[in-house]
PDB file of C-alpha atoms in Angstrom:
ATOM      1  CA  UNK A  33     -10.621 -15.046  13.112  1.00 76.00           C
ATOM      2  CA  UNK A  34      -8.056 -11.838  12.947  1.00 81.00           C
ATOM      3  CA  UNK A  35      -8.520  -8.506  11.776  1.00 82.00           C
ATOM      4  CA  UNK A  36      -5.390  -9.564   9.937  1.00 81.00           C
ATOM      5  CA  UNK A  37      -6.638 -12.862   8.323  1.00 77.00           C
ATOM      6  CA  UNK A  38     -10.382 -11.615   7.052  1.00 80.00           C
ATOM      7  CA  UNK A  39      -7.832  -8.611   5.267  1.00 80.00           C
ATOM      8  CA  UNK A  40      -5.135 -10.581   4.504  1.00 74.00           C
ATOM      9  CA  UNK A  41      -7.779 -13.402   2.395  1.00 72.00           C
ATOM     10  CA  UNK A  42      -9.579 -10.181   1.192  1.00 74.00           C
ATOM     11  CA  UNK A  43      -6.270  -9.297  -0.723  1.00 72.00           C
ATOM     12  CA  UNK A  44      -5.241 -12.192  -1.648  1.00 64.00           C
ATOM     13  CA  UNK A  45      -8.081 -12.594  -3.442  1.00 64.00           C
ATOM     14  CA  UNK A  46      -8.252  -9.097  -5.367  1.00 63.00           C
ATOM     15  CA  UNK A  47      -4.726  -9.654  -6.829  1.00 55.00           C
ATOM     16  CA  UNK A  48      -5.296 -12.710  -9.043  1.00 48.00           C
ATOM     17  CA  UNK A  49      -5.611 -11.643 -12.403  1.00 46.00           C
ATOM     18  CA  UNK A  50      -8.953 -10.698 -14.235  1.00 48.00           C
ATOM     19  CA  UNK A  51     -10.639  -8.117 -15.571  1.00 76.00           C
ATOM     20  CA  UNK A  52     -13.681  -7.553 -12.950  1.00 88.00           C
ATOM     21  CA  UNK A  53     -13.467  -8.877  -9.554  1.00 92.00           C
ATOM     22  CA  UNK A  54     -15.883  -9.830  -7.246  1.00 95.00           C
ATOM     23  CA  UNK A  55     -15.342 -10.384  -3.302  1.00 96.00           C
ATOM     24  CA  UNK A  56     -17.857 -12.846  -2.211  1.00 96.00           C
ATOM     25  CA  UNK A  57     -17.454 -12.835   1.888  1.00 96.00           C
ATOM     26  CA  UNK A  58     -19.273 -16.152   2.173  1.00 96.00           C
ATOM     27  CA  UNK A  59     -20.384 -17.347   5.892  1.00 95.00           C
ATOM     28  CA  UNK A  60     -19.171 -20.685   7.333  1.00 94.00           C
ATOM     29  CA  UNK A  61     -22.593 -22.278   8.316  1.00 92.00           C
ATOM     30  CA  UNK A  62     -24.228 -21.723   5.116  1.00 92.00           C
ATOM     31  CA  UNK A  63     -22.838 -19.745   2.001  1.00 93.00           C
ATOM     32  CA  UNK A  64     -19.940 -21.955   2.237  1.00 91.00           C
ATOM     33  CA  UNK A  65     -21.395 -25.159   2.735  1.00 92.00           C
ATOM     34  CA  UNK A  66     -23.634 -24.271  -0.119  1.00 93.00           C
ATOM     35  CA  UNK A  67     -20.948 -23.259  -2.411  1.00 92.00           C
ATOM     36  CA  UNK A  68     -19.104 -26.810  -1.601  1.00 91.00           C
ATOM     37  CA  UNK A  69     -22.617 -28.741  -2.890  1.00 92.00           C
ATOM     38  CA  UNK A  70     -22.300 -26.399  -5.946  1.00 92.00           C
ATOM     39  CA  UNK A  71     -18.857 -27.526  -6.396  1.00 90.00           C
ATOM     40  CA  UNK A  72     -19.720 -31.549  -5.868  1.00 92.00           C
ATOM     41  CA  UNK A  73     -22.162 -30.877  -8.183  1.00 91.00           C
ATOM     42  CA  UNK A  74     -19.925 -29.455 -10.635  1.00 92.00           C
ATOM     43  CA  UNK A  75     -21.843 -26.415 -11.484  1.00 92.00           C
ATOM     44  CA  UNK A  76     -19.350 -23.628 -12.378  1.00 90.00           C
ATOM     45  CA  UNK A  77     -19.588 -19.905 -10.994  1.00 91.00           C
ATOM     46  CA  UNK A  78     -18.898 -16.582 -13.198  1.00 91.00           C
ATOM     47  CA  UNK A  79     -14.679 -16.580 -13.228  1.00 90.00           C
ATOM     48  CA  UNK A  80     -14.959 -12.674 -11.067  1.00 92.00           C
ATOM     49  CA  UNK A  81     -16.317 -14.021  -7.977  1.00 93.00           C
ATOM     50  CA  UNK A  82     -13.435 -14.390  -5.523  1.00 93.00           C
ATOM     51  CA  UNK A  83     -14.298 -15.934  -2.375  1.00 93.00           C
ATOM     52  CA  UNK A  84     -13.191 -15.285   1.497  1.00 95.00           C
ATOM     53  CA  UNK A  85     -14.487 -17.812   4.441  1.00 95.00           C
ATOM     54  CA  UNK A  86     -15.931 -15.873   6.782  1.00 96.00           C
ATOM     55  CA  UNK A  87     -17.521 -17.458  10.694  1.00 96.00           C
ATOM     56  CA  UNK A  88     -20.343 -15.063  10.188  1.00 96.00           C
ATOM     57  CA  UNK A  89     -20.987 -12.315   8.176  1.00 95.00           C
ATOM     58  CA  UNK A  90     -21.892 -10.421  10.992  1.00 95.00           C
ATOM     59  CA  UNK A  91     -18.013 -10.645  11.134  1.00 95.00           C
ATOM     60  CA  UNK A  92     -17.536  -7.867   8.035  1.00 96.00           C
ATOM     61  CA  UNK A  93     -17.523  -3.991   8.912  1.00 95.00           C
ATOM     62  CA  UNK A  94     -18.449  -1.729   6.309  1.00 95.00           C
ATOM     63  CA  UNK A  95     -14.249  -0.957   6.337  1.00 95.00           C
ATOM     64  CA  UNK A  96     -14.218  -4.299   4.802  1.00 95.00           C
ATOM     65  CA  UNK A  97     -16.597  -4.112   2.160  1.00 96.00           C
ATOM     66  CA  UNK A  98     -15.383  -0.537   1.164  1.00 95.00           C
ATOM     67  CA  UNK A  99     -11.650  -1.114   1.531  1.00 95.00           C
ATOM     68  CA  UNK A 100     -12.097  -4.303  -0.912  1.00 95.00           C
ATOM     69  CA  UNK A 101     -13.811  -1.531  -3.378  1.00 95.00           C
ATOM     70  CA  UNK A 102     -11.016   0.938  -2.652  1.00 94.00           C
ATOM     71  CA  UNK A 103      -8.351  -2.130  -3.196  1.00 93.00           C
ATOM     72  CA  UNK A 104      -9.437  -3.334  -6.708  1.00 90.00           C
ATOM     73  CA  UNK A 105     -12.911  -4.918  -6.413  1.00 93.00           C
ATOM     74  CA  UNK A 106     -15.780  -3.992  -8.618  1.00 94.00           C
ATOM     75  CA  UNK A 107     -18.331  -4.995  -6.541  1.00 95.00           C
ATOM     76  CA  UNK A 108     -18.775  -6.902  -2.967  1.00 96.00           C
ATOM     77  CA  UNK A 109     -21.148  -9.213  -1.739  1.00 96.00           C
ATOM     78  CA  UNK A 110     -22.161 -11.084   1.576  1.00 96.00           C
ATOM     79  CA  UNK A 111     -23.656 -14.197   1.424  1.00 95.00           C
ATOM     80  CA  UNK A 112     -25.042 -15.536   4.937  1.00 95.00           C
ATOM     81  CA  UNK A 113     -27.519 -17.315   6.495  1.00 95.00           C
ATOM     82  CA  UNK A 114     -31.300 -16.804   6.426  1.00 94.00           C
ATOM     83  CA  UNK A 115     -33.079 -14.397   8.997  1.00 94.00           C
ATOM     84  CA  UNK A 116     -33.724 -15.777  11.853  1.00 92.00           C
ATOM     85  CA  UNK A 117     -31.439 -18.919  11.200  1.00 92.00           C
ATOM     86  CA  UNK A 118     -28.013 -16.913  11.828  1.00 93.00           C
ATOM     87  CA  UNK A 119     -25.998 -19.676  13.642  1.00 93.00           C
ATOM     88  CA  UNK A 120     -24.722 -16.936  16.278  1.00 94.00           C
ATOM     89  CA  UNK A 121     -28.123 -15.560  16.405  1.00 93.00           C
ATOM     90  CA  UNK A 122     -27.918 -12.135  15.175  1.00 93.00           C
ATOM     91  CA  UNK A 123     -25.034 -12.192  12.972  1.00 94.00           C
ATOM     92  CA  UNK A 124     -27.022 -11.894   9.848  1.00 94.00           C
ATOM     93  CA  UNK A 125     -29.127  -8.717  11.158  1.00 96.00           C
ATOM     94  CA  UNK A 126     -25.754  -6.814  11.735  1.00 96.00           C
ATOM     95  CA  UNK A 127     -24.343  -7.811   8.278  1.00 96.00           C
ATOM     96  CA  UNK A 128     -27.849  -6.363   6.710  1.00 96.00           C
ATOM     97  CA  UNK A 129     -27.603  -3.033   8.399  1.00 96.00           C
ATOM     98  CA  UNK A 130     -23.837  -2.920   7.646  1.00 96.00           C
ATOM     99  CA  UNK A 131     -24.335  -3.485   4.228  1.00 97.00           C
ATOM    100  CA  UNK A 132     -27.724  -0.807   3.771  1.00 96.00           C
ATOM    101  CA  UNK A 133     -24.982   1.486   5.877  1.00 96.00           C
ATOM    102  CA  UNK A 134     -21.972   0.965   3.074  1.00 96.00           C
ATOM    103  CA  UNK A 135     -24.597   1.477   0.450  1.00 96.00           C
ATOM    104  CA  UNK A 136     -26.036   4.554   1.694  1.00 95.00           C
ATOM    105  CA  UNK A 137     -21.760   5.855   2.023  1.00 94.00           C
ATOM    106  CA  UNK A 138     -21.250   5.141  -1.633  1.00 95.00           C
ATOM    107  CA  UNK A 139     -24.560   6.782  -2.352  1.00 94.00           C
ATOM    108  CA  UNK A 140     -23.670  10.143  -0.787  1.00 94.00           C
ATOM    109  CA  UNK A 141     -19.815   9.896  -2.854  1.00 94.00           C
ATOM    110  CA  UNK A 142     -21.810   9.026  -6.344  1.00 93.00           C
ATOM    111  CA  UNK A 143     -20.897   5.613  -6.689  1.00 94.00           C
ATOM    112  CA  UNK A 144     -22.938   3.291  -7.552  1.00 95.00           C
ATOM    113  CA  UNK A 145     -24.750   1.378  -4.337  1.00 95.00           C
ATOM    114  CA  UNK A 146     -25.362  -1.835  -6.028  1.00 95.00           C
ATOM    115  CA  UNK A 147     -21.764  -2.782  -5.797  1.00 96.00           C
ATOM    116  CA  UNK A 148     -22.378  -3.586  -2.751  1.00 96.00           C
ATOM    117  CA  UNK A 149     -25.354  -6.375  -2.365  1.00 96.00           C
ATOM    118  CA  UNK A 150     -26.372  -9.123   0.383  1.00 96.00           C
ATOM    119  CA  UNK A 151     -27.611 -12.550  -0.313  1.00 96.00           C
ATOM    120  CA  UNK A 152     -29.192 -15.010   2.370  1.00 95.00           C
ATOM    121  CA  UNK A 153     -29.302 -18.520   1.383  1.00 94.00           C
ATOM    122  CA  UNK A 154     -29.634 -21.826   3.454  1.00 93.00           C
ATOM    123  CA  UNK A 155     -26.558 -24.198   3.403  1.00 91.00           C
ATOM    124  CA  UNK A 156     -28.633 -26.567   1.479  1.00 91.00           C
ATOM    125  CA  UNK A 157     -29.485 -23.989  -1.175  1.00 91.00           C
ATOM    126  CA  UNK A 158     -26.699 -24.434  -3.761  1.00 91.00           C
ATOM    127  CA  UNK A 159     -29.146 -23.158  -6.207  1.00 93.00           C
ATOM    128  CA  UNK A 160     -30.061 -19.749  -4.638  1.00 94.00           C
ATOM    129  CA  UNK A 161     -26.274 -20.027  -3.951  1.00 95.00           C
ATOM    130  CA  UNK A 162     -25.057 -19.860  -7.679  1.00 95.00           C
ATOM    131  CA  UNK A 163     -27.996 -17.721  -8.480  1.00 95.00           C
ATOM    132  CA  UNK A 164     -26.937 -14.702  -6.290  1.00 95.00           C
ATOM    133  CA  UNK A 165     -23.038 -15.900  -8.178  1.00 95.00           C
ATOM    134  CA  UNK A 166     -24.505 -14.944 -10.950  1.00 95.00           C
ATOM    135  CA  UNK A 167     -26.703 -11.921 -10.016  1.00 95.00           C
ATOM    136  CA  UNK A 168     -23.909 -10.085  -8.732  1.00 95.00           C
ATOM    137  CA  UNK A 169     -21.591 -10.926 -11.877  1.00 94.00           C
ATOM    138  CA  UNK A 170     -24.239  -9.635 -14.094  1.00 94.00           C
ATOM    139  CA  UNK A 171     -24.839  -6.356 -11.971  1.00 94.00           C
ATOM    140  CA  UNK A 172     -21.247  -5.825 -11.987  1.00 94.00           C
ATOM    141  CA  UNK A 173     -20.492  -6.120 -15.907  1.00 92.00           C
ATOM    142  CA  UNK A 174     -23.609  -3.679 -16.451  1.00 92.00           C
ATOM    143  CA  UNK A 175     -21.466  -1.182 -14.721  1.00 92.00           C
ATOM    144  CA  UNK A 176     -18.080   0.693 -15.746  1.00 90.00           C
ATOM    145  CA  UNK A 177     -15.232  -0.009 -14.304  1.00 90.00           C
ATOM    146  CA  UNK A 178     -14.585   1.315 -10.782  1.00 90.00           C
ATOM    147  CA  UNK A 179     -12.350   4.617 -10.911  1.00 88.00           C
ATOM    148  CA  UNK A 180     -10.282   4.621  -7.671  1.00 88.00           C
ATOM    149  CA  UNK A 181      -7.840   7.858  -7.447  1.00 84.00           C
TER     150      UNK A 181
ATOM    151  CA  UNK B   8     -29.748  22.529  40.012  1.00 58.00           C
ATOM    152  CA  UNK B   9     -28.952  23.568  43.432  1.00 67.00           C
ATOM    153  CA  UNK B  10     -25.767  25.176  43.440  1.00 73.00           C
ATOM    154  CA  UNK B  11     -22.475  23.402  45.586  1.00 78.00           C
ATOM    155  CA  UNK B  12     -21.201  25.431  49.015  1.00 82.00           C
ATOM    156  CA  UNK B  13     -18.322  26.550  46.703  1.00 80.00           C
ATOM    157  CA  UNK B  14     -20.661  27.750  43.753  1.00 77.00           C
ATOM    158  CA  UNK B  15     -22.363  30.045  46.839  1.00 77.00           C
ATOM    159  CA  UNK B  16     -19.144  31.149  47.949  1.00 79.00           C
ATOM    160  CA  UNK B  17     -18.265  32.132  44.668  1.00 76.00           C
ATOM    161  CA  UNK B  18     -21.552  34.113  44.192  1.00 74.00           C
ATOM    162  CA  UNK B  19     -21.223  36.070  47.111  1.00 75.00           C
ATOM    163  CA  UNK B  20     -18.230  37.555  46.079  1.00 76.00           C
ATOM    164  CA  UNK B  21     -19.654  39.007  43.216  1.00 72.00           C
ATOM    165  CA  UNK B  22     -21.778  42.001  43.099  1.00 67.00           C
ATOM    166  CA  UNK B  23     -26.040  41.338  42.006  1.00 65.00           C
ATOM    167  CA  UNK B  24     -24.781  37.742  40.896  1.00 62.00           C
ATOM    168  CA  UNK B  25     -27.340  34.951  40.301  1.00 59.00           C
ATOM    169  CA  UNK B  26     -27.278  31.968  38.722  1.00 54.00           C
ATOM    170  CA  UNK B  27     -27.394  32.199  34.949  1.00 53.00           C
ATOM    171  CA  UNK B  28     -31.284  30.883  34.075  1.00 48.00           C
ATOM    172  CA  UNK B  29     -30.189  29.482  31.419  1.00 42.00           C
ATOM    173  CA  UNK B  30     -27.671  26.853  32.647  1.00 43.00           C
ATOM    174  CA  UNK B  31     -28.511  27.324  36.138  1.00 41.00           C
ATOM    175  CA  UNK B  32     -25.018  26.258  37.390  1.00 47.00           C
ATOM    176  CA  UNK B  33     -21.097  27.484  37.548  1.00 62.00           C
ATOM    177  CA  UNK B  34     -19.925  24.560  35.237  1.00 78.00           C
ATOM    178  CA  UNK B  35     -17.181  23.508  32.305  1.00 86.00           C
ATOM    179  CA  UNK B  36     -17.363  25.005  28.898  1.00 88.00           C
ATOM    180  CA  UNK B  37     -17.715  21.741  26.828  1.00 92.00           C
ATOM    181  CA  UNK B  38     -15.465  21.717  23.352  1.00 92.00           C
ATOM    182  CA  UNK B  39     -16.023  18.603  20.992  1.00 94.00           C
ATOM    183  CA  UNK B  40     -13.179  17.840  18.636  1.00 93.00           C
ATOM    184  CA  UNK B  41     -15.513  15.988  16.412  1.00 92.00           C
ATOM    185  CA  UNK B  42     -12.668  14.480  13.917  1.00 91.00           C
ATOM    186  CA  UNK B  43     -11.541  12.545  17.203  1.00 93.00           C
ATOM    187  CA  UNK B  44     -14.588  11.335  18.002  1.00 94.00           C
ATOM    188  CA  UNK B  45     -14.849   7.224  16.910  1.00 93.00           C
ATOM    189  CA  UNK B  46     -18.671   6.979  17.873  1.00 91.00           C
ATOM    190  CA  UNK B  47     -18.512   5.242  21.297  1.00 93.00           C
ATOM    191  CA  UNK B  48     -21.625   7.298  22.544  1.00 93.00           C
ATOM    192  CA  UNK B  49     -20.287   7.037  26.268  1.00 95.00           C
ATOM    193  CA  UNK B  50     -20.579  10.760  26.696  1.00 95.00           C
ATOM    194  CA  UNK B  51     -24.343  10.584  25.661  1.00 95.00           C
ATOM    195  CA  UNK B  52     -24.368   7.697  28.247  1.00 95.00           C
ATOM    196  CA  UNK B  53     -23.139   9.432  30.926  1.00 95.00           C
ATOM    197  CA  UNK B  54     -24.797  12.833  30.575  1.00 94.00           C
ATOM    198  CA  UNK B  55     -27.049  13.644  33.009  1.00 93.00           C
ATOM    199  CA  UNK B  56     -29.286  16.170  31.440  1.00 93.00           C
ATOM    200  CA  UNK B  57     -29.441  14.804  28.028  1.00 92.00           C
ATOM    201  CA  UNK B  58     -27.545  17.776  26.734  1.00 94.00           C
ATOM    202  CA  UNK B  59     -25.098  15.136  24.476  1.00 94.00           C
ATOM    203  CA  UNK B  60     -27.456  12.386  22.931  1.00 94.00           C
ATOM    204  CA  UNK B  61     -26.742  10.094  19.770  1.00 94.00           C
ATOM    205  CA  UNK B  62     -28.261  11.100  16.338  1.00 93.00           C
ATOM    206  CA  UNK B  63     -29.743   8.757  13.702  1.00 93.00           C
ATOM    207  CA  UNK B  64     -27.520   9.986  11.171  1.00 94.00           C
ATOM    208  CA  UNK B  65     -24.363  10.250  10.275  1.00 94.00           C
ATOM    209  CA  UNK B  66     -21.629  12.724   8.143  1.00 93.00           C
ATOM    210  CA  UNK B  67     -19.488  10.984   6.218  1.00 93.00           C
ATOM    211  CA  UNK B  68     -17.328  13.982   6.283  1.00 92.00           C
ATOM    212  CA  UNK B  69     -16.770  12.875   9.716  1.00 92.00           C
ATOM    213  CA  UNK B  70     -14.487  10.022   7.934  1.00 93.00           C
ATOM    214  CA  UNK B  71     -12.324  12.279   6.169  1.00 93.00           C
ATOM    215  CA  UNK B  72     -11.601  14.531   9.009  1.00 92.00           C
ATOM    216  CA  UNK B  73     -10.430  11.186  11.410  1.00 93.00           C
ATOM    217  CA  UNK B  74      -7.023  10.671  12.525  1.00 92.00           C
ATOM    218  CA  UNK B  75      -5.655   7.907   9.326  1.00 91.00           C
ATOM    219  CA  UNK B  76      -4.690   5.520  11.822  1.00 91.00           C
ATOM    220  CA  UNK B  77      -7.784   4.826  13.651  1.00 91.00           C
ATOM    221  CA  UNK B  78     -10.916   3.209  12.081  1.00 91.00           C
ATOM    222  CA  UNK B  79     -12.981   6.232  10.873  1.00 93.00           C
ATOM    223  CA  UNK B  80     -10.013   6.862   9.394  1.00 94.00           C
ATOM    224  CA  UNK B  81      -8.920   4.087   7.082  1.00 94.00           C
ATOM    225  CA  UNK B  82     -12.968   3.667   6.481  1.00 94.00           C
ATOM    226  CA  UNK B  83     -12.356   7.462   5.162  1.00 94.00           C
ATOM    227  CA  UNK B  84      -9.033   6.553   3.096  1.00 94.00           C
ATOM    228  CA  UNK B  85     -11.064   3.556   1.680  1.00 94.00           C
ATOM    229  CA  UNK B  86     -14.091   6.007   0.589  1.00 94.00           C
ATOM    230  CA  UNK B  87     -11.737   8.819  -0.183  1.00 94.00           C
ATOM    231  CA  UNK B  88     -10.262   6.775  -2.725  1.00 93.00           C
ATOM    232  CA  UNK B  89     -13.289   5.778  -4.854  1.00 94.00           C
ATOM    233  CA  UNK B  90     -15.646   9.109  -4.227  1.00 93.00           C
ATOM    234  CA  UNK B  91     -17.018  10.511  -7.525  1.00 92.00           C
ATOM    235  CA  UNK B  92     -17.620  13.659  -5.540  1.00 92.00           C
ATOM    236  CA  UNK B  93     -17.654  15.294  -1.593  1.00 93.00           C
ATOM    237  CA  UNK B  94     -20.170  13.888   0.578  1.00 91.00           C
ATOM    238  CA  UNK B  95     -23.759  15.160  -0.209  1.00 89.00           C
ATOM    239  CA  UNK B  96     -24.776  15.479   3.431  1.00 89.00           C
ATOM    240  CA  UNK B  97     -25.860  13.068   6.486  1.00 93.00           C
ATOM    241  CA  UNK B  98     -26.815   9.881   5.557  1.00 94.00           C
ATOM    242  CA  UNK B  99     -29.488   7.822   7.513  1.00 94.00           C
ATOM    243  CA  UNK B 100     -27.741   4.884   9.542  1.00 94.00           C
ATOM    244  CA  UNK B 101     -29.526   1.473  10.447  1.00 94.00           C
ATOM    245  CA  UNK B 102     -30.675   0.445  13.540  1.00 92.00           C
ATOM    246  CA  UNK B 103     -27.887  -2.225  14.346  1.00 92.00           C
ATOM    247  CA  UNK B 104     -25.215  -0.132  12.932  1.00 92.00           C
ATOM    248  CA  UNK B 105     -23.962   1.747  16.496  1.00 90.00           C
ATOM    249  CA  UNK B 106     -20.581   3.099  15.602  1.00 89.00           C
ATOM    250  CA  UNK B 107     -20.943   5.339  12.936  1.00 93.00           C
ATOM    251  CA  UNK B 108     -23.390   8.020  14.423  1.00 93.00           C
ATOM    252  CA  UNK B 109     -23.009  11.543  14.633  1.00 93.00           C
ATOM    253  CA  UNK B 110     -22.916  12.856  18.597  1.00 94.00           C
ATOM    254  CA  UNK B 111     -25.162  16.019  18.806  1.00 94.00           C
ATOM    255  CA  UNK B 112     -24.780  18.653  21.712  1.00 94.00           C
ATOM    256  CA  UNK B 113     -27.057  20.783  22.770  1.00 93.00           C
ATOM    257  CA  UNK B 114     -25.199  23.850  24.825  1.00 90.00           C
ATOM    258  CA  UNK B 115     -29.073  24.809  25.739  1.00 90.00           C
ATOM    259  CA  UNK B 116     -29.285  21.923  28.265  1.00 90.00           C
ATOM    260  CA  UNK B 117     -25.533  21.155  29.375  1.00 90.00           C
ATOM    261  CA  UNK B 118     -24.711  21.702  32.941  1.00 88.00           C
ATOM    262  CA  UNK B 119     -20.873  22.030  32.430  1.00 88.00           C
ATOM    263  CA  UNK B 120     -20.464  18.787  34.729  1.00 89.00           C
ATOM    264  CA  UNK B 121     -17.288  17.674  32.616  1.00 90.00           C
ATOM    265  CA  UNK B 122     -18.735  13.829  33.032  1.00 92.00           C
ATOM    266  CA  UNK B 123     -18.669  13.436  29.186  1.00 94.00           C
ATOM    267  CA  UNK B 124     -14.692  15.055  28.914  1.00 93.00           C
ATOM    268  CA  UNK B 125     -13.797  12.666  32.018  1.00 92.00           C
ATOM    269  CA  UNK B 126     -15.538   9.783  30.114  1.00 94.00           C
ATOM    270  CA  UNK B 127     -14.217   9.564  26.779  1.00 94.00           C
ATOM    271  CA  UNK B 128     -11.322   7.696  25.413  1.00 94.00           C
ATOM    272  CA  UNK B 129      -9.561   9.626  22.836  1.00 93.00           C
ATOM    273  CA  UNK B 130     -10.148  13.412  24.120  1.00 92.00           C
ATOM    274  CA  UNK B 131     -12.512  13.833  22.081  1.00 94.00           C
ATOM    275  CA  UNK B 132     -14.214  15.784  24.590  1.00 94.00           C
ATOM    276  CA  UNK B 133     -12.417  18.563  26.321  1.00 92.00           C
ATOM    277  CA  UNK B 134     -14.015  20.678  29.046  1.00 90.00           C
ATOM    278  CA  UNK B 135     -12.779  24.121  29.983  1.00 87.00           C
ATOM    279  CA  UNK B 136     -13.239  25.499  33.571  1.00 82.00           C
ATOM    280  CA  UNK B 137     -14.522  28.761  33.634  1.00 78.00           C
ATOM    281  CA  UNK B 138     -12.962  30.707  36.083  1.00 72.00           C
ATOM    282  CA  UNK B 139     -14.713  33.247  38.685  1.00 67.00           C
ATOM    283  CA  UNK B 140     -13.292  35.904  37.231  1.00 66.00           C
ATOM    284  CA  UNK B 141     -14.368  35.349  33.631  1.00 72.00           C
ATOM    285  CA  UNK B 142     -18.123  34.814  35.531  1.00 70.00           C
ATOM    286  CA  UNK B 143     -17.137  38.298  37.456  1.00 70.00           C
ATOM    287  CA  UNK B 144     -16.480  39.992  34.566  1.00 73.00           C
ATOM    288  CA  UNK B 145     -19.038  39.243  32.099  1.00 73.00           C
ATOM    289  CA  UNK B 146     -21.547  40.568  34.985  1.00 71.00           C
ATOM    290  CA  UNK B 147     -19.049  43.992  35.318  1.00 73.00           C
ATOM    291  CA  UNK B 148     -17.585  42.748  38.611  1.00 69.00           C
ATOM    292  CA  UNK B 149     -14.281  42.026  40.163  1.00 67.00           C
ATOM    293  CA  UNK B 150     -13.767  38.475  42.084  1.00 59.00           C
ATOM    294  CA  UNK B 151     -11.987  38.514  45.030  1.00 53.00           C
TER     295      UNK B 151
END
């Protein structure tokens, strides 16, 4: 997957219309196969989450997550795989760090770090799937609005 | 460090010379343009003394300062935009997070070998021979 592509999705899905958005990058192996049971299942997600198919989530920098912010998002999540059941190993490790690493920037500029959250799920775990959905859409409409200069 | 036969030569030429204790060699002054630097850590890598090692932490003003076309740089657009305030200070970076770690250099322990300067990719690094006659000089002699 591009630089280009993960970016290009990433926009794509900030300029639909809504009042908060939410950028779910959601891993291949499990996020996404859990959000497809949740849609067979015809469960319905908070209308802010915005979604981007990632191979791993070990695939998103912290220039994603915070360029997303910077680009319209309220908040950003990750959703991958569970520790120790990445399906490229590691993947999952690097997208925890990342994330504590992104939090810790916004920290030091006074925004708000939980705008910025990871979620590990298995891809049979529609449940914990729509929970985290949900989570992150409450967290998100307890804060203000995102100021961006 | 034993000194090369060109160090010597150089020594002998100028008047109650020794090797400076402190550095114990002729060598490069080292100059790090820290706003260039994108984190590789191939200087520390290289270094033989240990004088340029990788820190746990990292400046986030280090973001603002980068060029806006390389990575530190848009990272430091992206952050510029939404900051609430300047930076309050190093942060603490995780273990798997490699790239975004301050490089700290100790002058105390470098040799002057120039290894890091030769190494890195963007000139982020720059090492400045010293001539003999700046040595002469600063210990009231004339080089030859």
């Amino acid at each position: 997957m591009s630089e280009a592509l993960v970016e290009e999705q990433a926009q794509a899905a900030e300029t639909e219309d809504a009042e908060r958005k939410i950028i779910g990058f959601f891993c291949r192996e499990c996020a996404y196969a859990a959000a497809d049971a949740t849609g067979n299942a015809r469960i319905s997600l908070p209308p802010t989450i915005r979604s981007v198919l990632v191979p791993c989530t070990g695939r998103v920098s912290p220039l994603h997550l915070l360029k997303a912010l910077a680009d319209g998002a309220d908040g950003v999540y990750l959703a991958g795989c569970l520790v120790g059941q990445c399906h490229y190993r590691e993947g999952n490790l690097h997208a925890i760090d990342r994330v504590e690493f992104a939090r810790a920037l916004l920290q030091s500029v006074g925004v708000e770090p939980e705008r910025v959250q990871m979620f590990t799920m298995s891809a049979a775990d529609s449940p914990k799937f729509v929970a985290a959905a949900r989570k992150m859409h409450e967290t998100i409409s307890n804060l203000p609005p995102l100021k961006r200069k | 460090m034993p000194l090369t036969a060109r160090g010597e030569a150089i020594f002998e030429r100028i008047p109650n010379s020794a090797p400076r204790e402190s550095t114990g060699s002729i060598g490069c002054e080292i100059v790090r343009h820290e706003e260039l630097c994108i984190g590789c850590a191939r200087c520390a890598s290289v270094c033989p003394t240990g004088a340029t090692e990788t820190s746990g932490t990292f400046d986030p003003m280090q973001l603002f300062a980068a060029p806006p076309d390389s990575r530190r740089g848009a990272l430091g657009e992206a952050l510029r935009k939404i900051a609430r305030h300047q930076p309050s200070g190093p942060i603490e970076v995780p273990g798997r997070v490699s790239s975004f770690r301050s490089i700290v250099y100790e002058a105390e322990k470098c040799i002057g070998c120039g290894a890091c300067a030769r190494i890195c990719p963007t000139g982020a690094v720059e090492a400045i021979p010293v001539s003999a006659a700046e040595i002469a000089s600063s210990r009231g002699g004339e080089a030859a």
